[in-house]
Short mmCIF file of C-alpha atoms in Angstrom, two decimals:
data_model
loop_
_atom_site.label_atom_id
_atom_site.label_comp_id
_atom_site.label_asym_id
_atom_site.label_seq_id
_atom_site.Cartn_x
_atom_site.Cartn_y
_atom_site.Cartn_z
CA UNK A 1 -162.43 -47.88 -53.72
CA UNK A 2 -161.11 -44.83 -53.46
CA UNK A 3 -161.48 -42.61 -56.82
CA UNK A 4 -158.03 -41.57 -59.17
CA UNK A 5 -156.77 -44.85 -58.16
CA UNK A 6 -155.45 -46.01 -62.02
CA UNK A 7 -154.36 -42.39 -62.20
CA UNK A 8 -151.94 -42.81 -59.26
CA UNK A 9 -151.25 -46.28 -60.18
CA UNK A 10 -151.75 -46.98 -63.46
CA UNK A 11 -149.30 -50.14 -63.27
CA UNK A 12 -151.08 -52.08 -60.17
CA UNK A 13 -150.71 -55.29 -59.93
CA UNK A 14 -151.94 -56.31 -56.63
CA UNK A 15 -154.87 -54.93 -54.84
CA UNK A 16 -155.67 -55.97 -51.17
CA UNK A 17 -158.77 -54.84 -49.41
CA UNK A 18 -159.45 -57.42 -47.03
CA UNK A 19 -161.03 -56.52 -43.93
CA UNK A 20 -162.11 -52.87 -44.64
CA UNK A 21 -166.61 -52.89 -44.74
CA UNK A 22 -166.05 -52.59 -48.14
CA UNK A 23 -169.71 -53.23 -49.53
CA UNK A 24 -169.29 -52.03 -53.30
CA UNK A 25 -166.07 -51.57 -55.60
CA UNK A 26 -166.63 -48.55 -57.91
CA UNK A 27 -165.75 -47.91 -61.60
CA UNK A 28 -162.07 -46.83 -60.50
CA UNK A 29 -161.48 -51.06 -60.71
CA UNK A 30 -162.01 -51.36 -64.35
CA UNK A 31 -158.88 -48.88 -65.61
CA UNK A 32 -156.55 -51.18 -64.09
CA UNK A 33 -155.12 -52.80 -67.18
CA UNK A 34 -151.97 -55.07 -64.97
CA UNK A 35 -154.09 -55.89 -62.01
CA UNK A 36 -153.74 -59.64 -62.00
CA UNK A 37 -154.67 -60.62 -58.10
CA UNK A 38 -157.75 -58.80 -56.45
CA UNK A 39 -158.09 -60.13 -52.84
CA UNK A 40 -161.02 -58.49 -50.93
CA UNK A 41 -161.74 -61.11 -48.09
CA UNK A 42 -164.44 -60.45 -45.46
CA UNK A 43 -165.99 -57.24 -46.22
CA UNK A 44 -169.91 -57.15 -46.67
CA UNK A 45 -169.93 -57.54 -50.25
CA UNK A 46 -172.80 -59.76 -52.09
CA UNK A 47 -175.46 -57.05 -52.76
CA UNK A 48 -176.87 -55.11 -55.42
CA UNK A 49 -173.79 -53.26 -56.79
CA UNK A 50 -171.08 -54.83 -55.16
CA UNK A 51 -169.16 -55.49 -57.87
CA UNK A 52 -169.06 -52.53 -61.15
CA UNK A 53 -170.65 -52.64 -64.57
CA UNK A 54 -169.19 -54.10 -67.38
CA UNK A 55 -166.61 -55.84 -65.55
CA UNK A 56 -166.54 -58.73 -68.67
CA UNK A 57 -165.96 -55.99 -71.13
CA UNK A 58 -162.97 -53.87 -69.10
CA UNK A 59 -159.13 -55.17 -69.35
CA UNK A 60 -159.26 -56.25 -66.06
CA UNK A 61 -161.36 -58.91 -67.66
CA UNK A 62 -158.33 -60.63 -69.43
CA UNK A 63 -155.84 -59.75 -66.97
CA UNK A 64 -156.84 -60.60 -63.35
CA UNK A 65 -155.79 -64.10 -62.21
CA UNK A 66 -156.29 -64.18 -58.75
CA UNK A 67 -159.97 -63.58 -57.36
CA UNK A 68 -160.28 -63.95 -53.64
CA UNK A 69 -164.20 -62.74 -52.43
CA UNK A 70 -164.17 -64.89 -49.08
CA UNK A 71 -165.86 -64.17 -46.06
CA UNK A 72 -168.64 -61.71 -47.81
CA UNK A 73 -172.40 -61.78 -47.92
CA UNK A 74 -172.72 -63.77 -51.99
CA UNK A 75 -175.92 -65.67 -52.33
CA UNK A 76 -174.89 -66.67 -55.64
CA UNK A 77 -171.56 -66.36 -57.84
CA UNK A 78 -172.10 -62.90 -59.94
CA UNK A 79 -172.41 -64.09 -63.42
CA UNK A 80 -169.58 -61.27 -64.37
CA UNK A 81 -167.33 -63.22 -62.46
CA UNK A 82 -167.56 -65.91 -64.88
CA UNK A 83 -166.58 -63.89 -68.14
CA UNK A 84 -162.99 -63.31 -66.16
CA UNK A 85 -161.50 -66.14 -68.53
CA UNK A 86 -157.87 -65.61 -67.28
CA UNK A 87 -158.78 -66.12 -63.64
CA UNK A 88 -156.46 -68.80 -62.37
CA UNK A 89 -157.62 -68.65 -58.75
CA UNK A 90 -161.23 -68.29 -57.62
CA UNK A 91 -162.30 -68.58 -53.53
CA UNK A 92 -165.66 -67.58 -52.39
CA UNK A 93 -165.40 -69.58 -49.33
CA UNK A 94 -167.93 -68.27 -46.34
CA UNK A 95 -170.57 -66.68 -48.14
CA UNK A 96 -173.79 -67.36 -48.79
CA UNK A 97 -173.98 -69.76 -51.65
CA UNK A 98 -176.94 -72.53 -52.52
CA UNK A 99 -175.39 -73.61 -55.82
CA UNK A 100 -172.97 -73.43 -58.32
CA UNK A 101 -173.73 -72.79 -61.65
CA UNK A 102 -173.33 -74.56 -64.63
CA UNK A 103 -171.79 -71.99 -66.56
CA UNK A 104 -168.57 -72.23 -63.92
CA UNK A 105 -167.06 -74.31 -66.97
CA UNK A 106 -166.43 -70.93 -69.19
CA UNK A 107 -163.82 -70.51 -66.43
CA UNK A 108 -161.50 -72.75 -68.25
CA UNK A 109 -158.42 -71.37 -67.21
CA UNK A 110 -159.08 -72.17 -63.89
CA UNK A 111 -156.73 -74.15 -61.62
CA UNK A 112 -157.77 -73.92 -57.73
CA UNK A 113 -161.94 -73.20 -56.68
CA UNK A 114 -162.29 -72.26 -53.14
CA UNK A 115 -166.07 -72.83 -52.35
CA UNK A 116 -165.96 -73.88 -48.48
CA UNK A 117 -168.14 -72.58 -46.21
CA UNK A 118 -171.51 -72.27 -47.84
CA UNK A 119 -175.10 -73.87 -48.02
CA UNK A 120 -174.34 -75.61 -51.27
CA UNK A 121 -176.35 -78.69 -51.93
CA UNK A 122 -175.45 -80.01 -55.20
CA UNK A 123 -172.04 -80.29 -57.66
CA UNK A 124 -173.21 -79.45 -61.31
CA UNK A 125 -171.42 -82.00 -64.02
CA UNK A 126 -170.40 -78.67 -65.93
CA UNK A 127 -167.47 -78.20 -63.00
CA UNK A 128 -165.81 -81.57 -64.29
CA UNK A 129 -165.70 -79.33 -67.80
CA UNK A 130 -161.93 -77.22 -66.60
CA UNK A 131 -159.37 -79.63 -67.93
CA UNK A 132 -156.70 -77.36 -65.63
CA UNK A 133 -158.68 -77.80 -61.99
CA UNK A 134 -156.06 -79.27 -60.20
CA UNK A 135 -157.39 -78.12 -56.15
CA UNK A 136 -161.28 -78.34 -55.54
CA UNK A 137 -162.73 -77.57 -52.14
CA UNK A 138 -166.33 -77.72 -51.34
CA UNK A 139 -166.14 -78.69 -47.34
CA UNK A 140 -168.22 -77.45 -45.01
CA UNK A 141 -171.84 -77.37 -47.48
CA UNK A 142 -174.52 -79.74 -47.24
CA UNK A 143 -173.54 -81.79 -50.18
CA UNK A 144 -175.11 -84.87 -50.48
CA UNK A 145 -173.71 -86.78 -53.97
CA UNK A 146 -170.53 -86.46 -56.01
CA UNK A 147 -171.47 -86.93 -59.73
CA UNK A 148 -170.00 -89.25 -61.25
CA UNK A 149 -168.59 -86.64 -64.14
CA UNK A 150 -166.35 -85.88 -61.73
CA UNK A 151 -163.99 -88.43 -62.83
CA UNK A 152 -163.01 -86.27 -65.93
CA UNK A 153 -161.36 -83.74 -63.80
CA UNK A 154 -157.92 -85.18 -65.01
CA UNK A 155 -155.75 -82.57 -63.20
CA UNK A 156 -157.07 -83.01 -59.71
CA UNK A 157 -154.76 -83.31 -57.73
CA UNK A 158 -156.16 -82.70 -54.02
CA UNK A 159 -160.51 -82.90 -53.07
CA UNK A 160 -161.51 -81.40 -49.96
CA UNK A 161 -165.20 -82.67 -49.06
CA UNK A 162 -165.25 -82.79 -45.48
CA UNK A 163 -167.94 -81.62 -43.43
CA UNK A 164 -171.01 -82.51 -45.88
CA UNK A 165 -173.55 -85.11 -45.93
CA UNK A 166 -172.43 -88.00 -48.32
CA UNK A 167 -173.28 -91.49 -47.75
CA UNK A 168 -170.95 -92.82 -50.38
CA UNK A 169 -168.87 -91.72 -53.39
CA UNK A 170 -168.86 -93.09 -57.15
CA UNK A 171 -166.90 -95.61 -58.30
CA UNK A 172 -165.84 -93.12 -60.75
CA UNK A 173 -163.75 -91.59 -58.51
CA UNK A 174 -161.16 -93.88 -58.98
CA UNK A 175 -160.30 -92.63 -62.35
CA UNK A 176 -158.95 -89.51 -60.78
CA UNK A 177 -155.71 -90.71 -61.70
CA UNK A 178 -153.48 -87.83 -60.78
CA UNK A 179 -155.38 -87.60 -57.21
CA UNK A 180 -153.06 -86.62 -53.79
CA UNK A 181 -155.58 -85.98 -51.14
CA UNK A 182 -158.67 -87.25 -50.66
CA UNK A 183 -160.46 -85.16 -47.54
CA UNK A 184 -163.49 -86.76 -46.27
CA UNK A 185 -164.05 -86.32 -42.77
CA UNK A 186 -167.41 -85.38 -41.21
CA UNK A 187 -169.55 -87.05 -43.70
CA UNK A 188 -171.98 -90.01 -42.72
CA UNK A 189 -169.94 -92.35 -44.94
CA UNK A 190 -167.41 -92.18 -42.30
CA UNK A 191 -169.61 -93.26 -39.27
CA UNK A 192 -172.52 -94.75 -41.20
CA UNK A 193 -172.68 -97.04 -44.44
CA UNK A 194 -175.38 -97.30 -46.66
CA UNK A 195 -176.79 -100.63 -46.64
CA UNK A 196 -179.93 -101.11 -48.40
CA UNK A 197 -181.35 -99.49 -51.56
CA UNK A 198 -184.71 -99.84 -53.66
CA UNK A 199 -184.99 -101.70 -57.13
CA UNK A 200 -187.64 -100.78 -58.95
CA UNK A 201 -188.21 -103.84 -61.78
CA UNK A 202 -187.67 -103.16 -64.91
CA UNK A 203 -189.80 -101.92 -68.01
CA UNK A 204 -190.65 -103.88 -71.00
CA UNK A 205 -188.88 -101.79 -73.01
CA UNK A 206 -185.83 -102.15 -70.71
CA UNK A 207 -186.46 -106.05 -70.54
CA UNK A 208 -186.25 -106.21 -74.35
CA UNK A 209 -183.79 -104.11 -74.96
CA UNK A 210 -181.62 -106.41 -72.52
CA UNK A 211 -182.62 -109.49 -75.04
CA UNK A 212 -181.30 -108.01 -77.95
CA UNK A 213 -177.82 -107.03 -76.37
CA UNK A 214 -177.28 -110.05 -74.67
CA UNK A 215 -178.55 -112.41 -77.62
CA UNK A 216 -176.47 -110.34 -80.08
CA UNK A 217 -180.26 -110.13 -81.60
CA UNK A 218 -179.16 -108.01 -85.31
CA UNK A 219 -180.79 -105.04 -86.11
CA UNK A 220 -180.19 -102.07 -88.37
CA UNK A 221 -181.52 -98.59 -88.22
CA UNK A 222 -183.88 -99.40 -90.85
CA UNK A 223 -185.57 -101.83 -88.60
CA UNK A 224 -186.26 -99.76 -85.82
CA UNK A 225 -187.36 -96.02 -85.15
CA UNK A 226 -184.76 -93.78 -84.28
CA UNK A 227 -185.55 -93.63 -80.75
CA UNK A 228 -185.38 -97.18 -80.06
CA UNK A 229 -182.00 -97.14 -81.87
CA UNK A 230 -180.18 -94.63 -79.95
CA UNK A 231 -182.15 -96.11 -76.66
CA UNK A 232 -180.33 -99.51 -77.35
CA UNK A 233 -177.13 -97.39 -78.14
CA UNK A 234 -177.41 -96.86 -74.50
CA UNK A 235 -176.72 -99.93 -72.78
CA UNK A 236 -174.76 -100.07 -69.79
CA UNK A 237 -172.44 -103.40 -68.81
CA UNK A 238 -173.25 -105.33 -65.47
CA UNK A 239 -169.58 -104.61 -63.99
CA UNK A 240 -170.22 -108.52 -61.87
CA UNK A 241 -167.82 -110.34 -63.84
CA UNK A 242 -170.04 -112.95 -63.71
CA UNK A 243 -172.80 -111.51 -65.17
CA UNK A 244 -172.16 -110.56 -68.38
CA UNK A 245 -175.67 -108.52 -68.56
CA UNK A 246 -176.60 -105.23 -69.38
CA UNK A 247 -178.75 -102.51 -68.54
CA UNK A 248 -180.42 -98.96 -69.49
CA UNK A 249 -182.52 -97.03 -66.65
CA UNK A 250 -182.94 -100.10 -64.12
CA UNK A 251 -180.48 -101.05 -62.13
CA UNK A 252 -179.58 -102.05 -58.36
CA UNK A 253 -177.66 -98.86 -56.58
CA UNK A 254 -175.31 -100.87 -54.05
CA UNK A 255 -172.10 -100.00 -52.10
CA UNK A 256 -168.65 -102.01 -52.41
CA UNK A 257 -166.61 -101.33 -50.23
CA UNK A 258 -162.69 -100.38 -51.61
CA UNK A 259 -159.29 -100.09 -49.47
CA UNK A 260 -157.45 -97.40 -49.92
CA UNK A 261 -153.76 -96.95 -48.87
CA UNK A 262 -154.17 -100.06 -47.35
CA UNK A 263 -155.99 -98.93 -44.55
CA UNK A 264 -159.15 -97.01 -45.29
CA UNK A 265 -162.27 -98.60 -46.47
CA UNK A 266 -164.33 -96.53 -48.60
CA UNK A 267 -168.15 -97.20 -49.92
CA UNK A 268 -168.30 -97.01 -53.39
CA UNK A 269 -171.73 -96.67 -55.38
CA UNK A 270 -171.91 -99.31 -57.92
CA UNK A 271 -174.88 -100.22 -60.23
CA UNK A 272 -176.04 -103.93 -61.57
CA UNK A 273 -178.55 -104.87 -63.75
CA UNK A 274 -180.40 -107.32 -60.99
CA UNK A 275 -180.41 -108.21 -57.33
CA UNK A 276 -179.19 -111.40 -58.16
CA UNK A 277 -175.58 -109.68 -59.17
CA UNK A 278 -175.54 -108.11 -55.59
CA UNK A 279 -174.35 -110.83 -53.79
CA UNK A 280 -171.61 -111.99 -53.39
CA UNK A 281 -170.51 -110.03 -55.61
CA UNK A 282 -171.20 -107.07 -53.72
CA UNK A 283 -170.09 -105.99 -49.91
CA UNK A 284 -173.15 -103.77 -49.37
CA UNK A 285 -174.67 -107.25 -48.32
CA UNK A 286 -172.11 -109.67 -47.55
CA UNK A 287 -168.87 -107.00 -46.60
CA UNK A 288 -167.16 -110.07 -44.92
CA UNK A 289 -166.81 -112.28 -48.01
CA UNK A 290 -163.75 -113.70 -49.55
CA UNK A 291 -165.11 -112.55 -53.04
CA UNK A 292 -165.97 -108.66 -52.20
CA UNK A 293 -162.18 -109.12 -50.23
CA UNK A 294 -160.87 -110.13 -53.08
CA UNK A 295 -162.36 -107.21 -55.30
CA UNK A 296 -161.49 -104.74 -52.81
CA UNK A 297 -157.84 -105.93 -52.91
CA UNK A 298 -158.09 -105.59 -56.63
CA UNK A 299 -159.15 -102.24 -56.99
CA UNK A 300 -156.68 -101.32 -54.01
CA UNK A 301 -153.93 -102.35 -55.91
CA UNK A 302 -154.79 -99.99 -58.99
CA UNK A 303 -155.59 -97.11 -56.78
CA UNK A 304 -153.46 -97.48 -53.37
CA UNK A 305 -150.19 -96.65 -54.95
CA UNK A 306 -151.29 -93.26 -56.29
CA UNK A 307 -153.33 -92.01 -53.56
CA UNK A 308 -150.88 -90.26 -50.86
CA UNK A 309 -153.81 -89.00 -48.32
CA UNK A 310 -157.07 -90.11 -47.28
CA UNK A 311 -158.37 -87.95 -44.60
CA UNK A 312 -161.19 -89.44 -42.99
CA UNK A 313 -160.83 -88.39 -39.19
#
C-alpha cells in the first residue's frame, strides 16, 4: 500500500485492491480510523507479513465491516483477523484453507462467511456460536459431516454445501427454522445413499444405565459417585415412537429419508438405541414402507412450507 495514504485520506471509507500482486499491506492500513470495507481479492497474499502488526489493537479493528481476502494464497485464517469484532462480512473463498478454527465464534458480529473454494475437511461446532450468521458457504471443500450444532445457527437463512463429500446430513438440520436455500449439489448424498452402518453392542455401564431410566429405578446423588450421576444425566431418547428407550454412547447411526418441498428426498442421520428400532421404523432399510412414508410426510409437513430452495442438481 502505498505510504501517506491516511495523510491524503484520512476519511477513507472504502479501499479496493483487487487484482494488483499485492503480497503484503504495510502499516499505512492501520491509521485509517473510517475504513469500514477492505476488499483485496486475488492478489498473492497468505505469507509471512501479509497482513501488518497489531491489526487487533489499531481503529481499523472496531471499524472495518467488510473483509474480502478471496482468491489469495491463506493456508489458514490469520488469527488477527478474528479480533476484527465489527466485521460484518468475511470471504476467504479460493485460498488455501484445511480448517476453520474454533475461535471463528469471537466474530460475533458476523452475518455472511464466504469460505468456498478451499481444502477444508471439517465444520468446528464453535461456527454455530454467531447468533447473527444469516449466509454460510463452504462449497467446493472436501467436507465430509455437518455437525449437528449446526442447528443453533438461528439466523441462517441460505447454506451453500455443494461440491463436498457428504453422505447425509443431521436431522438437526431441520431446526434451521428461518432456512431459504438449501445448496447441495455434487455431494454423494445426491447420487449415493448410505445404507448400512456398524453397531457396536453396548457396555455394561451403558446397559445399566438404560435400566434405571427406563424402570424409573430412584436414585439420589448420595447414592452414586458423581460421575455415574452426571453419566445418567446424559441419556438420550430413542426418537422410534415405539420405543420408548434410551441411550448414552451406543446407538445405531441410520438414514431416514425426509421430503422436502415436496419433491426432494433427503437422507437424514438418525440415532436409536438398538437395531431392533431400525426397522420399520427406519427407511435406511425398508425406504419403501408405508411407516418410513408416513414419517417422511410428517416431517415434510413441518419443514416443506419454510424451505423455498433445495438445490440438489
Amino acid at each position: 500500500l502505498p505510504a501517506g495514504l491516511s495523510q491524503w485520506f484520512p476519511a477513507l471509507e472504502v479501499l479496493d485492491v483487487s487484482g494488483t500482486g499485492l503480497a503484503e499491506m504495510g502499516t499505512e492500513l492501520l491509521s485509517l480510523p473510517c475504513l469500514h470495507t477492505l476488499l483485496a481479492k486475488n492478489n498473492r497474499l497468505g505469507g509471512p507479513g501479509s497482513l501488518p502488526k497489531g491489526l487487533e489493537q489499531a481503529p481499523l479493528a472496531r471499524s472495518l465491516r467488510v473483509l474480502n481476502l478471496s482468491g489469495n494464497r491463506f493456508s489458514e485464517v490469520p488469527p488477527a483477523l478474528l479480533q476484527l469484532r465489527g466485521l460484518r462480512s468475511l470471504s476467504l473463498g479460493g485460498n488455501r484453507l484445511h480448517g476453520i478454527p474454533p475461535d471463528i465464534q469471537e466474530l460475533q458480529s458476523l452475518e455472511f462467511l464466504y469460505l468456498g473454494g478451499n481444502f477444508i475437511t471439517a465444520i468446528p461446532p464453535e461456527l454455530a456460536k454467531l447468533p447473527s450468521l444469516r449466509y454460510l458457504v463452504l462449497c467446493d471443500n472436501k467436507i465430509q459431516s455437518i455437525p449437528p450444532q449446526l442447528a443453533q445457527l438461528h439466523s441462517l437463512r441460505s447454506l451453500s454445501l455443494h461440491n463436498n463429500l457428504l453422505t447425509y446430513l443431521p436431522r438437526e438440520i431441520l431446526n434451521l427454522v428461518h432456512l431459504e436455500e438449501l445448496s447441495l449439489r455434487g455431494n454423494p448424498l445426491v447420487v449415493r445413499f448410505v445404507r448400512d452402518l456398524t453397531y457396536n453392542p453396548p457396555s455394561l455401564q451403558e446397559l445399566a444405565g438404560r435400566t434405571v431410566k427406563t424402570r424409573n429405578v430412584p436414585y439420589a446423588p448420595s447414592d452414586l459417585p458423581e460421575s455415574l450421576v452426571r453419566y445418567l444425566s446424559l441419556a438420550s431418547n430413542c426418537p422410534n415412537p415405539k420405543c420408548g428407550g434410551v441411550y448414552f454412547d451406543s446407538c445405531v447411526r441410520q438414514i431416514k429419508f425426509v421430503d422436502f418441498c415436496g419433491k426432494y428426498r433427503l437422507p437424514l442421520m438418525h440415532y436409536l438405541c438398538s437395531p431392533e428400532c431400525s426397522s420399520p421404523y427406519s427407511s435406511a432399510s425398508q425406504s419403501s414402507t408405508s411407516q418410513s412414508e408416513s414419517d417422511s410426510e410428517d416431517e415434510a409437513s413441518v419443514a416443506a412450507h419454510r424451505m423455498q430452495k433445495v438445490l440438489l442438481g
